[in-house]
Short mmCIF file of C-alpha atoms in Angstrom, two decimals:
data_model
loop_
_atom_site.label_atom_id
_atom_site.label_comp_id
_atom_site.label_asym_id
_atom_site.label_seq_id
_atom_site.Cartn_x
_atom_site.Cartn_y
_atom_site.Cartn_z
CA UNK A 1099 -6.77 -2.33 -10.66
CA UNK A 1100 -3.44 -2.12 -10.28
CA UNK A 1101 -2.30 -1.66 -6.31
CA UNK A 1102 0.98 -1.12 -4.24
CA UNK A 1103 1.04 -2.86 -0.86
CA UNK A 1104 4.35 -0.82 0.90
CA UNK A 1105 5.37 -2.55 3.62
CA UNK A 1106 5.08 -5.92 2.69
CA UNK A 1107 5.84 -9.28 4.61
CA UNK A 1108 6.64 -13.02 3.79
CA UNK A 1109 4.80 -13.30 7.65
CA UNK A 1110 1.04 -14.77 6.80
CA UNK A 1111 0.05 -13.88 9.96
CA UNK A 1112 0.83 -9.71 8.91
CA UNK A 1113 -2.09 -7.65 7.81
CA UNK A 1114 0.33 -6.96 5.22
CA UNK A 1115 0.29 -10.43 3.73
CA UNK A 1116 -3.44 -11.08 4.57
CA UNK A 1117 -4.32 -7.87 2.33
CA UNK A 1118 -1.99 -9.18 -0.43
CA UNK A 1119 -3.79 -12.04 -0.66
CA UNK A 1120 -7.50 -10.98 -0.43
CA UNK A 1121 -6.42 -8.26 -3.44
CA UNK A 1122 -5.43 -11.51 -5.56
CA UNK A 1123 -8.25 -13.44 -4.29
CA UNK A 1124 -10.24 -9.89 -6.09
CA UNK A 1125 -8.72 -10.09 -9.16
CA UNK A 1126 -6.24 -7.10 -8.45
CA UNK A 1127 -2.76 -6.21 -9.85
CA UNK A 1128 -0.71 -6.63 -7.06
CA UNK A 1129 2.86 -4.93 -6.41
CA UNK A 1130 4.80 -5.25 -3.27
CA UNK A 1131 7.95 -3.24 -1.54
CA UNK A 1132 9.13 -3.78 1.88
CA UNK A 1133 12.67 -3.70 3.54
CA UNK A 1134 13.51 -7.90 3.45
CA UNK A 1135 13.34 -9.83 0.32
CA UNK A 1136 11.36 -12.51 -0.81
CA UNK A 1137 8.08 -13.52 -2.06
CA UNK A 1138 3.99 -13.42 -1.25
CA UNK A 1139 1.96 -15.41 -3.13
CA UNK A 1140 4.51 -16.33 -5.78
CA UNK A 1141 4.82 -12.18 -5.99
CA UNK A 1142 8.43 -10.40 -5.54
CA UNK A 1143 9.00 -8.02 -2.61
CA UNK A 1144 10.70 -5.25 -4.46
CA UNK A 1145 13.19 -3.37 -2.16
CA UNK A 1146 13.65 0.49 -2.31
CA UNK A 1147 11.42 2.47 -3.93
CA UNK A 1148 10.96 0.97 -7.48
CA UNK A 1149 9.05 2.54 -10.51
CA UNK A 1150 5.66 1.15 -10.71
CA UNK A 1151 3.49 2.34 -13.79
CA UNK A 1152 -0.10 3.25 -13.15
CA UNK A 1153 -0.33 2.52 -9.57
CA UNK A 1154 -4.13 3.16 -8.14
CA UNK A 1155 -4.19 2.80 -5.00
CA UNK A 1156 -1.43 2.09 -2.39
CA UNK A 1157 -2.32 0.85 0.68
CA UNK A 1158 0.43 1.26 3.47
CA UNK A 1159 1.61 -1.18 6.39
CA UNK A 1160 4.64 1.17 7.46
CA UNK A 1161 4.41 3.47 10.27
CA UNK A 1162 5.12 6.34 10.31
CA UNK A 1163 8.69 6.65 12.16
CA UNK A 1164 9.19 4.36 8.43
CA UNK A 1165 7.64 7.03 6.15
CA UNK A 1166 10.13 9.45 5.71
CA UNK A 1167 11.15 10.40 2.24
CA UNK A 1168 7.54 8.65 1.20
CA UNK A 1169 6.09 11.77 0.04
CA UNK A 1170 8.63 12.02 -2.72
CA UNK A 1171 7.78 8.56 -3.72
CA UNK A 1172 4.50 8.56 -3.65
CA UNK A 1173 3.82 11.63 -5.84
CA UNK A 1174 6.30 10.32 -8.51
CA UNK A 1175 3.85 7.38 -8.54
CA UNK A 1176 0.86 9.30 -8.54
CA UNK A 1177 -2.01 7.05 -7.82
CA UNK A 1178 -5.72 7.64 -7.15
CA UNK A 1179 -5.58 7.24 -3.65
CA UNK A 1180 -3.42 6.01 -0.73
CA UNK A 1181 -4.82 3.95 2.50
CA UNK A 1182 -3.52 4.61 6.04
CA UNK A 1183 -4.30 1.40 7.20
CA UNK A 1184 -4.66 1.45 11.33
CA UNK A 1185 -1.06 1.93 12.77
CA UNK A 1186 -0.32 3.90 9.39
CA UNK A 1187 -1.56 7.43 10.10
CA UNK A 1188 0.11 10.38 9.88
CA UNK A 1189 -1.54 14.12 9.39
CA UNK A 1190 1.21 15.52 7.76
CA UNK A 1191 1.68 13.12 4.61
CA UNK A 1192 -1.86 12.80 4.88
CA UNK A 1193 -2.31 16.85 4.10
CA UNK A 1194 0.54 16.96 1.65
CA UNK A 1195 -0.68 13.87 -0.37
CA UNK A 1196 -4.12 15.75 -0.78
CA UNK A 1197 -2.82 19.13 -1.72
CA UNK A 1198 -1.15 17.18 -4.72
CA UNK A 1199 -3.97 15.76 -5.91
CA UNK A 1200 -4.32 12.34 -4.50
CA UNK A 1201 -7.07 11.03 -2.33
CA UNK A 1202 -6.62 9.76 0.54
CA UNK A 1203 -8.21 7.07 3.11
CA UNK A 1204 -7.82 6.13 6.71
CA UNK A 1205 -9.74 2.83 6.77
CA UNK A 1206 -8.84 -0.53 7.06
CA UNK A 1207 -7.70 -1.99 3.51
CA UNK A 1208 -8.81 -5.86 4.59
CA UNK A 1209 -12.08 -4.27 5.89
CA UNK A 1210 -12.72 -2.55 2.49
CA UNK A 1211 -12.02 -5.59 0.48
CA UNK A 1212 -14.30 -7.59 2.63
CA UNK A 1213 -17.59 -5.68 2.50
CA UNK A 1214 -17.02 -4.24 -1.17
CA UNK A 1215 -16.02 -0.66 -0.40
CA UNK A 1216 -12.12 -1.22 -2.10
#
């Protein structure tokens, strides 16, 4: 499965970089985007809002004072789903990313991985 971690860090103590790693350890396809360059993992951090093909699920790690002009983004990717990790929430994307079509998730992405739920 092919998934988008937005909001990425090269911090390994960031649930950002701990999901990033438990999706490898999974077997995932693993993107990342976040603001500084660099590398998780031996993946890039792609800055801006890059086109990814067949994108999933994105799980986010931006709040959401850092969400605006997401919406955009995210439908142009179109995944399955998209996780509001805790700290992520917001009602408003939330409602507009459902009345396009794509599920959506307030849970805990390291939470999921770890008990089989992703």
């Amino acid at each position: 499965m092919k998934v988008l971690v937005y909001g990425a860090s090269t911090n390994p103590s960031r649930y950002a970089y701990i999901a990033t790693e438990l999706l490898l350890l999974h077997g995932h396809d693993v993107y990342l985007v976040g603001i500084k360059k660099g590398e998780v993992l031996g993946l890039p951090i792609q800055q801006e809002q890059p086109v990814l093909p067949e994108i999933d699920t994105v799980t986010l790690y931006v709040g959401p004072s850092n969400q605006v002009g997401l919406m955009d983004y995210l439908t142009a990717l179109s995944p399955r789903r998209v996780i509001f990790n805790p700290g992520t929430e917001n009602p408003e994307l939330a409602k507009a990313l459902q009345e396009n079509g794509i599920l959506v998730e307030e849970a805990c992405t390291l939470v999921l991985l770890h008990t089989g739920q992703f």
